[in-house]
């Protein structure tokens, strides 16, 4: 059983989109390989949700800007005494490579949008039970094909996302690791502070507290209210210690 729970809250629309994309990509990996209707619908639903997210904004442009920002930040770190210059140079080179690959890649998700099977299943997912064999015989037949054939197709779909996924993962990793968690204390279940132009809040709380945070705010200021999971009988201590990072 976990002793600590980590909550993350985006402080702008860009970070909100990135966290949703990361969540969907991890969900796709969770039930691979596709062996039955349950794992297939899990994959197709997450693929469809990811395409919906990608269609709402300039994801590629935002990630490229973030990679450039992180390179400038690493350049500043290079002048700090005690920092490993070789590691800094390796990270900068990696950011440059990922940025070049993303810039030259096709539009994110384009290969998935053009796939006939994904399109067919995506159309039926909005209908309750709409992927039954009588509604979607194409999927029924596909699931009867050899496992190797399905694996090759699914791996190709996921590989088409690699130019987007790798820079996204690195941008989030650098964001998260850029600021350490520090101990804070809430009074009567409430805490507020300045965001200092942050993109992401990371909050760690004892798993046995029976509490969860309700976070509101933006990059310059935020507020946290701790709420008991059991709204009728749960209580919030006058003073509650937790750990927080404004990334």
XYZ file of N, CA and C in Angstrom:
741
model
N 0.843 -1.205 0.000
C 0.000 0.000 0.000
C 0.877 1.253 0.000
N 0.498 2.216 -0.795
C 1.265 3.454 -0.882
C 1.199 4.228 0.427
N 2.347 4.778 0.846
C 2.364 5.607 2.044
C 2.137 7.074 1.713
N 2.450 7.453 0.454
C 2.273 8.836 0.007
C 1.524 8.852 -1.327
N 0.663 9.854 -1.480
C -0.031 10.073 -2.740
C 0.486 11.361 -3.370
N 0.740 11.316 -4.669
C 1.221 12.495 -5.380
C 0.120 13.000 -6.298
N -0.258 14.263 -6.104
C -1.257 14.910 -6.942
C -0.562 15.958 -7.814
N -1.002 16.069 -9.068
C -0.468 17.095 -9.949
C -1.616 17.940 -10.487
N -1.394 19.256 -10.509
C -2.435 20.164 -10.984
C -1.834 21.170 -11.958
N -2.341 21.234 -13.204
C -1.804 22.191 -14.180
C -2.254 23.612 -13.861
N -1.384 24.574 -14.120
C -1.700 25.969 -13.860
C -1.931 26.761 -15.143
N -1.942 26.065 -16.280
C -2.303 26.714 -17.538
C -2.832 25.653 -18.498
N -3.405 26.096 -19.611
C -4.047 25.184 -20.556
C -3.027 24.278 -21.234
N -1.846 24.811 -21.505
C -0.791 24.015 -22.133
C -0.456 22.797 -21.286
N -0.213 23.002 -19.996
C 0.134 21.892 -19.117
C -1.040 20.948 -18.931
N -2.244 21.481 -18.912
C -3.434 20.624 -18.793
C -3.493 19.650 -19.977
N -3.232 20.166 -21.175
C -3.239 19.320 -22.368
C -2.142 18.274 -22.306
N -0.948 18.668 -21.881
C 0.175 17.727 -21.835
C -0.076 16.600 -20.841
N -0.618 16.917 -19.686
C -0.884 15.876 -18.694
C -1.948 14.901 -19.191
N -2.938 15.419 -19.899
C -3.960 14.533 -20.455
C -3.364 13.626 -21.524
N -2.495 14.174 -22.363
C -1.836 13.361 -23.381
C -0.985 12.274 -22.737
N -0.216 12.634 -21.727
C 0.619 11.651 -21.032
C -0.242 10.551 -20.439
N -1.346 10.919 -19.816
C -2.262 9.939 -19.214
C -2.794 8.980 -20.268
N -3.226 9.507 -21.414
C -3.789 8.664 -22.470
C -2.733 7.732 -23.060
N -1.525 8.232 -23.252
C -0.451 7.393 -23.797
C -0.113 6.246 -22.840
N -0.092 6.527 -21.555
C 0.170 5.465 -20.576
C -0.977 4.455 -20.544
N -2.212 4.944 -20.697
C -3.354 4.038 -20.725
C -3.274 3.083 -21.901
N -2.787 3.586 -23.037
C -2.660 2.720 -24.218
C -1.711 1.560 -23.954
N -0.655 1.830 -23.220
C 0.349 0.798 -22.941
C -0.149 -0.241 -21.943
N -1.149 0.131 -21.147
C -1.504 -0.667 -19.974
C -2.046 -2.048 -20.313
N -2.802 -2.187 -21.406
C -3.436 -3.470 -21.715
C -2.911 -4.087 -23.004
N -1.686 -3.740 -23.384
C -1.078 -4.380 -24.549
C -0.512 -5.744 -24.144
N -0.500 -6.729 -25.029
C -0.995 -6.666 -26.410
C -2.520 -6.768 -26.490
N -3.069 -6.358 -27.624
C -4.515 -6.432 -27.841
C -4.876 -7.881 -28.150
N -5.644 -8.492 -27.231
C -5.962 -9.919 -27.381
C -7.457 -10.203 -27.429
N -8.283 -9.238 -27.025
C -9.725 -9.481 -26.982
C -10.459 -8.147 -27.134
N -11.794 -8.201 -27.082
C -12.585 -6.991 -27.244
C -12.277 -5.955 -26.161
N -12.080 -6.425 -24.928
C -11.861 -5.483 -23.828
C -10.585 -4.667 -24.049
N -9.479 -5.341 -24.357
C -8.224 -4.624 -24.558
C -8.257 -3.800 -25.844
N -8.979 -4.292 -26.859
C -9.086 -3.533 -28.107
C -9.856 -2.234 -27.890
N -10.990 -2.309 -27.229
C -11.783 -1.096 -27.011
C -11.058 -0.128 -26.089
N -10.304 -0.656 -25.131
C -9.486 0.204 -24.268
C -8.499 0.997 -25.126
N -7.843 0.330 -26.056
C -6.866 1.005 -26.918
C -7.552 2.007 -27.838
N -8.607 1.597 -28.514
C -9.265 2.488 -29.476
C -9.884 3.708 -28.792
N -10.429 3.505 -27.605
C -11.018 4.643 -26.895
C -9.947 5.677 -26.541
N -8.794 5.199 -26.095
C -7.717 6.123 -25.742
C -7.100 6.768 -26.981
N -7.006 6.023 -28.075
C -6.539 6.615 -29.328
C -7.481 7.721 -29.783
N -8.781 7.463 -29.709
C -9.759 8.479 -30.100
C -9.701 9.703 -29.223
N -9.560 9.495 -27.905
C -9.456 10.627 -26.984
C -8.202 11.445 -27.266
N -7.091 10.752 -27.585
C -5.856 11.464 -27.886
C -6.014 12.308 -29.144
N -6.662 11.774 -30.167
C -6.885 12.549 -31.386
C -7.762 13.768 -31.100
N -8.742 13.614 -30.224
C -9.573 14.763 -29.843
C -8.726 15.847 -29.181
N -7.816 15.439 -28.300
C -6.943 16.398 -27.623
C -6.032 17.098 -28.629
N -5.473 16.339 -29.555
C -4.542 16.899 -30.533
C -5.223 17.894 -31.464
N -6.520 17.735 -31.673
C -7.239 18.613 -32.589
C -7.630 19.940 -31.961
N -7.394 20.103 -30.659
C -7.871 21.303 -29.970
C -6.857 22.436 -29.895
N -5.606 22.176 -30.203
C -4.618 23.244 -30.048
C -3.354 22.966 -30.835
N -2.427 23.894 -30.715
C -1.141 23.769 -31.409
C -0.151 23.019 -30.513
N -0.367 21.731 -30.382
C 0.438 20.934 -29.467
C 1.904 20.930 -29.889
N 2.159 20.707 -31.167
C 3.546 20.642 -31.623
C 4.269 21.963 -31.367
N 3.619 23.080 -31.696
C 4.236 24.398 -31.491
C 4.550 24.629 -30.027
N 3.624 24.280 -29.145
C 3.831 24.495 -27.708
C 4.995 23.654 -27.183
N 5.095 22.407 -27.641
C 6.177 21.544 -27.173
C 7.524 22.038 -27.697
N 7.567 22.480 -28.944
C 8.817 23.020 -29.497
C 9.277 24.246 -28.725
N 8.337 25.101 -28.371
C 8.681 26.285 -27.570
C 9.220 25.880 -26.200
N 8.633 24.838 -25.617
C 9.078 24.381 -24.309
C 10.478 23.780 -24.389
N 10.762 23.040 -25.457
C 12.100 22.483 -25.621
C 13.140 23.593 -25.733
N 12.803 24.660 -26.445
C 13.719 25.802 -26.560
C 13.900 26.484 -25.199
N 12.800 26.606 -24.459
C 12.885 27.238 -23.133
C 13.764 26.415 -22.200
N 13.620 25.104 -22.263
C 14.426 24.242 -21.405
C 15.899 24.300 -21.800
N 16.188 24.468 -23.079
C 17.578 24.612 -23.502
C 18.194 25.890 -22.933
N 17.429 26.977 -22.962
C 17.929 28.235 -22.386
C 18.136 28.090 -20.880
N 17.226 27.375 -20.243
C 17.337 27.164 -18.798
C 18.575 26.342 -18.455
N 18.844 25.332 -19.273
C 20.041 24.513 -19.062
C 21.309 25.326 -19.283
N 21.267 26.241 -20.249
C 22.415 27.111 -20.487
C 22.717 27.965 -19.262
N 21.672 28.436 -18.581
C 21.853 29.210 -17.351
C 22.430 28.337 -16.242
N 21.956 27.090 -16.181
C 22.457 26.164 -15.161
C 23.939 25.865 -15.369
N 24.390 25.905 -16.618
C 25.776 25.567 -16.921
C 26.762 26.491 -16.215
N 26.312 27.705 -15.863
C 27.191 28.670 -15.205
C 27.189 28.534 -13.688
N 26.357 27.628 -13.153
C 26.258 27.452 -11.701
C 27.404 26.563 -11.217
N 28.155 26.988 -10.208
C 29.266 26.172 -9.689
C 28.774 24.809 -9.201
N 29.548 23.767 -9.499
C 29.216 22.431 -9.028
C 28.331 21.627 -9.952
N 27.795 22.251 -10.992
C 26.936 21.535 -11.933
C 27.793 20.740 -12.912
N 27.329 19.559 -13.269
C 28.064 18.695 -14.197
C 27.878 19.220 -15.626
N 28.893 19.850 -16.220
C 28.739 20.425 -17.562
C 28.486 19.379 -18.641
N 29.051 18.180 -18.461
C 28.829 17.123 -19.454
C 27.360 16.720 -19.500
N 26.758 16.582 -18.328
C 25.338 16.226 -18.268
C 24.478 17.328 -18.878
N 24.830 18.581 -18.617
C 24.086 19.706 -19.191
C 24.155 19.653 -20.714
N 25.348 19.425 -21.242
C 25.516 19.371 -22.700
C 24.757 18.197 -23.306
N 24.739 17.059 -22.594
C 23.995 15.894 -23.083
C 22.500 16.193 -23.166
N 21.972 16.847 -22.145
C 20.549 17.183 -22.142
C 20.206 18.184 -23.233
N 21.063 19.166 -23.412
C 20.821 20.161 -24.463
C 20.837 19.512 -25.841
N 21.789 18.615 -26.064
C 21.866 17.919 -27.347
C 20.625 17.049 -27.563
N 20.171 16.408 -26.500
C 18.977 15.571 -26.601
C 17.755 16.410 -26.928
N 17.629 17.573 -26.299
C 16.514 18.480 -26.584
C 16.545 18.945 -28.038
N 17.726 19.266 -28.534
C 17.853 19.706 -29.923
C 17.435 18.608 -30.894
N 17.872 17.375 -30.615
C 17.523 16.249 -31.485
C 16.023 15.992 -31.483
N 15.426 15.991 -30.294
C 13.984 15.757 -30.187
C 13.198 16.849 -30.891
N 13.657 18.092 -30.754
C 12.981 19.201 -31.412
C 13.051 19.092 -32.923
N 14.213 18.740 -33.453
C 14.373 18.594 -34.904
C 13.493 17.466 -35.441
N 13.444 16.352 -34.702
C 12.628 15.214 -35.132
C 11.150 15.578 -35.139
N 10.698 16.268 -34.087
C 9.291 16.664 -34.008
C 8.943 17.656 -35.111
N 9.838 18.576 -35.390
C 9.570 19.602 -36.397
C 9.429 18.995 -37.790
N 10.226 17.972 -38.076
C 10.213 17.372 -39.410
C 9.187 16.250 -39.557
N 8.584 15.821 -38.454
C 7.625 14.713 -38.495
C 6.290 15.188 -39.084
N 5.470 14.262 -39.583
C 4.119 14.636 -40.035
C 3.303 15.219 -38.889
N 2.184 15.798 -39.229
C 1.290 16.353 -38.212
C 0.983 15.288 -37.157
N 1.126 15.616 -35.860
C 0.884 14.611 -34.811
C -0.492 13.957 -34.945
N -0.498 12.644 -34.978
C -1.745 11.903 -35.076
C -2.265 11.702 -36.484
N -1.552 12.213 -37.495
C -2.061 12.132 -38.871
C -2.234 10.689 -39.329
N -1.260 9.841 -39.029
C -1.360 8.434 -39.440
C -2.561 7.747 -38.789
N -2.886 8.137 -37.576
C -4.029 7.541 -36.883
C -5.341 8.029 -37.485
N -5.400 9.295 -37.856
C -6.616 9.841 -38.464
C -6.924 9.174 -39.797
N -5.883 8.754 -40.509
C -6.058 8.183 -41.845
C -6.298 6.675 -41.817
N -6.192 6.054 -40.649
C -6.373 4.605 -40.571
C -7.863 4.255 -40.576
N -8.244 3.358 -41.486
C -9.663 3.034 -41.669
C -10.265 2.333 -40.454
N -9.532 1.394 -39.853
C -10.064 0.667 -38.700
C -10.273 1.601 -37.516
N -9.303 2.462 -37.242
C -9.454 3.430 -36.141
C -10.667 4.316 -36.384
N -10.830 4.777 -37.622
C -11.961 5.651 -37.947
C -13.294 4.939 -37.725
N -13.387 3.670 -38.154
C -14.624 2.910 -37.990
C -14.978 2.734 -36.515
N -14.001 2.312 -35.723
C -14.263 2.082 -34.299
C -14.578 3.396 -33.595
N -13.840 4.446 -33.954
C -14.045 5.753 -33.317
C -15.479 6.253 -33.523
N -16.029 5.996 -34.693
C -17.401 6.427 -34.976
C -18.418 5.725 -34.085
N -18.126 4.481 -33.724
C -19.090 3.682 -32.965
C -18.949 3.845 -31.446
N -17.816 4.383 -31.003
C -17.570 4.470 -29.564
C -18.550 5.405 -28.856
N -19.112 6.366 -29.582
C -20.049 7.297 -28.954
C -21.435 6.687 -28.752
N -21.659 5.492 -29.319
C -22.946 4.804 -29.186
C -22.834 3.766 -28.078
N -23.704 3.786 -27.077
C -23.621 2.785 -26.002
C -23.674 1.366 -26.571
N -22.634 0.591 -26.309
C -22.573 -0.770 -26.821
C -22.410 -0.842 -28.330
N -21.991 0.250 -28.951
C -21.963 0.337 -30.405
C -20.858 -0.445 -31.079
N -20.033 -1.140 -30.301
C -18.944 -1.924 -30.895
C -19.210 -3.424 -30.821
N -20.484 -3.811 -30.666
C -20.843 -5.223 -30.713
C -20.498 -5.796 -32.087
N -20.394 -7.108 -32.160
C -19.990 -7.739 -33.416
C -20.985 -7.453 -34.539
N -22.284 -7.301 -34.216
C -23.261 -7.021 -35.271
C -23.207 -5.563 -35.711
N -22.705 -4.684 -34.850
C -22.542 -3.281 -35.205
C -21.227 -3.032 -35.934
N -20.191 -3.777 -35.526
C -18.843 -3.528 -36.035
C -18.166 -4.859 -36.377
N -18.651 -5.528 -37.431
C -18.050 -6.827 -37.786
C -16.574 -6.715 -38.173
N -16.147 -5.533 -38.652
C -14.736 -5.348 -39.022
C -13.833 -5.611 -37.821
N -14.201 -5.065 -36.664
C -13.405 -5.277 -35.453
C -13.438 -6.744 -35.046
N -14.600 -7.374 -35.190
C -14.757 -8.786 -34.819
C -13.802 -9.654 -35.646
N -13.724 -9.365 -36.942
C -12.840 -10.130 -37.825
C -11.376 -9.835 -37.496
N -11.066 -8.566 -37.244
C -9.683 -8.178 -36.941
C -9.176 -8.908 -35.698
N -10.035 -9.050 -34.696
C -9.638 -9.723 -33.469
C -9.441 -11.232 -33.664
N -9.950 -11.755 -34.772
C -9.767 -13.173 -35.062
C -8.495 -13.443 -35.856
N -7.801 -12.377 -36.259
C -6.562 -12.534 -37.016
C -5.420 -12.971 -36.087
N -4.324 -13.479 -36.665
C -3.183 -13.900 -35.833
C -2.671 -12.750 -34.963
N -2.234 -13.092 -33.766
C -1.745 -12.084 -32.821
C -0.604 -11.265 -33.422
N 0.277 -11.911 -34.171
C 1.419 -11.205 -34.751
C 0.979 -10.093 -35.693
N -0.100 -10.338 -36.437
C -0.602 -9.328 -37.362
C -1.137 -8.116 -36.610
N -1.900 -8.388 -35.543
C -2.433 -7.277 -34.746
C -1.297 -6.499 -34.075
N -0.330 -7.230 -33.546
C 0.800 -6.571 -32.873
C 1.538 -5.645 -33.834
N 1.751 -6.092 -35.064
C 2.467 -5.277 -36.050
C 1.710 -3.991 -36.335
N 0.386 -4.094 -36.482
C -0.417 -2.913 -36.774
C -0.439 -1.948 -35.592
N -0.672 -2.479 -34.388
C -0.730 -1.630 -33.191
C 0.617 -0.961 -32.932
N 1.694 -1.730 -33.083
C 3.029 -1.149 -32.879
C 3.299 -0.024 -33.878
N 2.789 -0.170 -35.092
C 2.939 0.892 -36.083
C 2.177 2.142 -35.685
N 0.960 1.958 -35.153
C 0.194 3.124 -34.671
C 0.952 3.863 -33.572
N 1.444 3.107 -32.615
C 2.131 3.731 -31.486
C 3.461 4.350 -31.915
N 4.146 3.697 -32.859
C 5.413 4.240 -33.342
C 5.209 5.588 -34.030
N 4.051 5.780 -34.669
C 3.783 7.057 -35.339
C 3.680 8.205 -34.336
N 3.479 7.872 -33.059
C 3.375 8.890 -32.011
C 4.720 9.180 -31.344
N 5.750 8.392 -31.668
C 7.049 8.550 -31.011
C 7.645 9.948 -31.151
N 7.598 10.583 -32.344
C 8.162 11.939 -32.456
C 7.490 12.953 -31.542
N 6.244 12.679 -31.149
C 5.538 13.549 -30.211
C 5.754 13.102 -28.771
N 5.726 11.803 -28.569
C 5.773 11.266 -27.212
C 7.114 11.523 -26.525
N 8.211 11.329 -27.236
C 9.522 11.483 -26.610
C 9.788 12.916 -26.132
N 9.558 13.951 -26.953
C 9.758 15.311 -26.437
C 8.754 15.689 -25.357
N 7.532 15.160 -25.446
C 6.549 15.414 -24.394
C 7.038 14.848 -23.071
N 7.517 13.595 -23.095
C 8.012 12.956 -21.868
C 9.183 13.743 -21.281
N 10.083 14.208 -22.145
C 11.260 14.918 -21.639
C 10.878 16.285 -21.092
N 9.962 16.975 -21.777
C 9.524 18.285 -21.292
C 8.877 18.154 -19.916
N 8.059 17.135 -19.720
C 7.415 16.928 -18.427
C 8.427 16.503 -17.370
N 9.381 15.666 -17.766
C 10.402 15.228 -16.808
C 11.234 16.406 -16.311
N 11.664 17.278 -17.219
C 12.461 18.432 -16.821
C 11.634 19.409 -15.977
N 10.362 19.546 -16.308
C 9.484 20.412 -15.514
C 9.348 19.890 -14.098
N 9.089 18.592 -13.982
C 8.887 17.990 -12.660
C 10.160 18.020 -11.821
N 11.285 17.738 -12.441
C 12.535 17.646 -11.692
C 13.186 18.997 -11.441
N 12.625 20.045 -12.042
C 13.236 21.364 -11.887
C 13.034 21.988 -10.520
N 12.034 21.507 -9.773
C 11.738 22.074 -8.453
C 11.493 20.944 -7.455
N 12.213 20.905 -6.342
C 12.005 19.819 -5.366
C 10.750 20.045 -4.520
N 10.225 18.971 -3.996
C 9.112 19.053 -3.048
C 9.622 19.613 -1.723
N 8.858 20.532 -1.137
C 9.224 21.117 0.152
C 8.036 21.044 1.110
N 8.357 20.857 2.381
C 7.312 20.719 3.393
C 6.555 22.031 3.581
N 5.228 21.928 3.623
C 4.347 23.067 3.882
C 3.300 22.632 4.899
N 2.599 23.604 5.470
C 1.564 23.303 6.463
C 0.309 24.106 6.142
N -0.818 23.426 6.089
C -2.095 24.115 5.885
C -2.740 24.371 7.245
N -3.480 25.463 7.347
C -4.213 25.820 8.561
C -5.702 25.672 8.299
N -6.356 24.855 9.122
C -7.791 24.600 8.970
C -8.140 24.132 7.561
N -7.245 23.335 6.995
C -7.514 22.741 5.686
C -7.334 23.677 4.510
N -6.631 24.811 4.716
C -6.498 25.773 3.619
C -5.053 26.248 3.498
N -4.623 26.429 2.233
C -3.266 26.925 1.972
C -3.296 27.722 0.670
N -2.596 28.856 0.647
C -2.479 29.624 -0.589
C -1.099 30.244 -0.685
N -0.684 30.505 -1.928
C 0.652 31.047 -2.144
C 0.723 31.613 -3.559
N 1.851 32.247 -3.866
C 2.101 32.754 -5.207
C 2.707 31.655 -6.069
N 2.290 31.594 -7.313
C 2.782 30.559 -8.206
C 4.114 30.883 -8.840
N 4.511 32.150 -8.846
C 5.792 32.579 -9.420
C 5.950 32.083 -10.856
N 4.914 32.296 -11.658
C 4.937 31.944 -13.080
C 5.151 30.443 -13.301
N 4.594 29.625 -12.427
C 4.753 28.168 -12.523
C 3.780 27.583 -13.547
N 4.101 26.394 -14.025
C 3.245 25.658 -14.954
C 2.473 24.529 -14.281
N 3.049 24.009 -13.191
C 2.519 22.784 -12.601
C 2.714 22.785 -11.097
N 1.682 22.372 -10.366
C 1.793 22.127 -8.929
C 1.890 20.626 -8.696
N 2.818 20.218 -7.833
C 2.947 18.821 -7.435
C 2.799 18.771 -5.915
N 1.864 17.979 -5.442
C 1.532 17.954 -4.017
C 1.567 16.514 -3.532
N 2.304 16.282 -2.465
C 2.418 14.947 -1.888
C 1.795 14.930 -0.505
N 0.954 13.922 -0.271
C 0.144 13.866 0.940
C 0.123 12.427 1.448
N 0.094 12.273 2.772
C 0.029 10.934 3.351
C -1.224 10.208 2.858
N -1.034 8.973 2.374
C -2.146 8.233 1.787
C -3.218 7.898 2.819
N -2.805 7.753 4.089
C -3.781 7.379 5.121
C -4.497 8.581 5.729
N -4.298 9.763 5.173
C -4.949 10.963 5.733
C -6.442 10.988 5.434
N -6.860 10.270 4.388
C -8.270 10.306 4.011
C -8.679 11.631 3.400
N -7.689 12.403 2.919
C -7.959 13.732 2.360
C -7.479 13.801 0.915
N -8.063 14.739 0.184
C -7.567 15.045 -1.159
C -7.598 16.562 -1.352
N -6.725 17.105 -2.213
C -6.684 18.555 -2.396
C -7.607 19.027 -3.517
N -8.315 20.110 -3.260
C -9.024 20.840 -4.309
C -8.197 22.085 -4.604
N -7.663 22.153 -5.827
C -6.720 23.217 -6.173
C -7.351 24.138 -7.199
N -7.200 25.434 -6.979
C -7.666 26.420 -7.937
C -6.593 27.487 -8.090
N -6.582 28.150 -9.230
C -5.616 29.219 -9.421
C -4.985 29.174 -10.791
N -3.913 29.909 -10.942
C -3.190 29.995 -12.210
C -1.718 30.191 -11.889
N -0.924 30.574 -12.914
C 0.529 30.585 -12.756
C 1.039 31.598 -11.733
N 0.244 32.620 -11.404
C 0.734 33.637 -10.477
C 0.234 33.449 -9.046
N -0.904 32.789 -8.875
C -1.427 32.577 -7.518
C -2.342 31.353 -7.510
N -2.316 30.617 -6.390
C -3.136 29.424 -6.292
C -3.609 29.240 -4.847
N -4.647 28.442 -4.701
C -5.183 28.114 -3.376
C -5.474 26.619 -3.329
N -5.264 26.028 -2.157
C -5.499 24.598 -1.955
C -6.423 24.418 -0.752
N -7.470 23.667 -0.946
C -8.366 23.310 0.155
C -8.372 21.791 0.278
N -8.115 21.290 1.473
C -8.091 19.846 1.698
C -9.478 19.382 2.128
N -9.942 18.331 1.462
C -11.313 17.854 1.643
C -11.277 16.379 2.035
N -12.076 15.979 3.039
C -12.101 14.554 3.421
C -12.819 13.709 2.388
N -12.282 12.514 2.130
C -12.914 11.595 1.192
C -14.320 11.232 1.660
N -14.470 11.028 2.957
C -15.791 10.790 3.562
C -16.354 12.149 3.957
N -17.190 12.701 3.104
C -17.673 14.070 3.321
C -18.581 14.197 4.543
N -19.172 13.094 5.019
C -20.096 13.157 6.149
C -19.385 12.993 7.486
N -18.422 12.057 7.544
C -17.787 11.771 8.831
C -16.315 12.158 8.889
N -15.723 12.473 7.740
C -14.314 12.819 7.715
C -14.032 14.187 8.313
N -12.846 14.361 8.828
C -12.437 15.642 9.416
C -11.091 16.073 8.832
N -10.825 17.374 8.928
C -9.557 17.943 8.480
C -8.841 18.501 9.701
N -7.601 18.109 9.964
C -6.881 18.620 11.141
C -6.625 20.118 11.036
N -6.466 20.754 12.200
C -6.184 22.191 12.217
C -4.881 22.506 11.488
N -3.900 21.647 11.666
C -2.623 21.801 10.971
C -2.323 20.509 10.219
N -2.035 20.632 8.954
C -1.778 19.460 8.124
C -0.479 19.674 7.355
N 0.467 18.770 7.550
C 1.743 18.845 6.826
C 1.635 18.098 5.495
N 2.198 18.701 4.478
C 2.248 18.080 3.162
C 3.469 18.629 2.440
N 3.773 18.089 1.283
C 4.902 18.569 0.495
C 4.400 19.147 -0.824
N 5.051 20.226 -1.264
C 4.569 20.959 -2.427
C 5.742 21.428 -3.283
N 5.550 21.375 -4.597
C 6.523 21.937 -5.544
C 5.782 22.751 -6.582
N 6.236 23.983 -6.826
C 5.699 24.829 -7.894
C 6.681 24.752 -9.063
N 6.352 24.019 -10.075
C 7.293 23.737 -11.154
C 7.077 24.675 -12.348
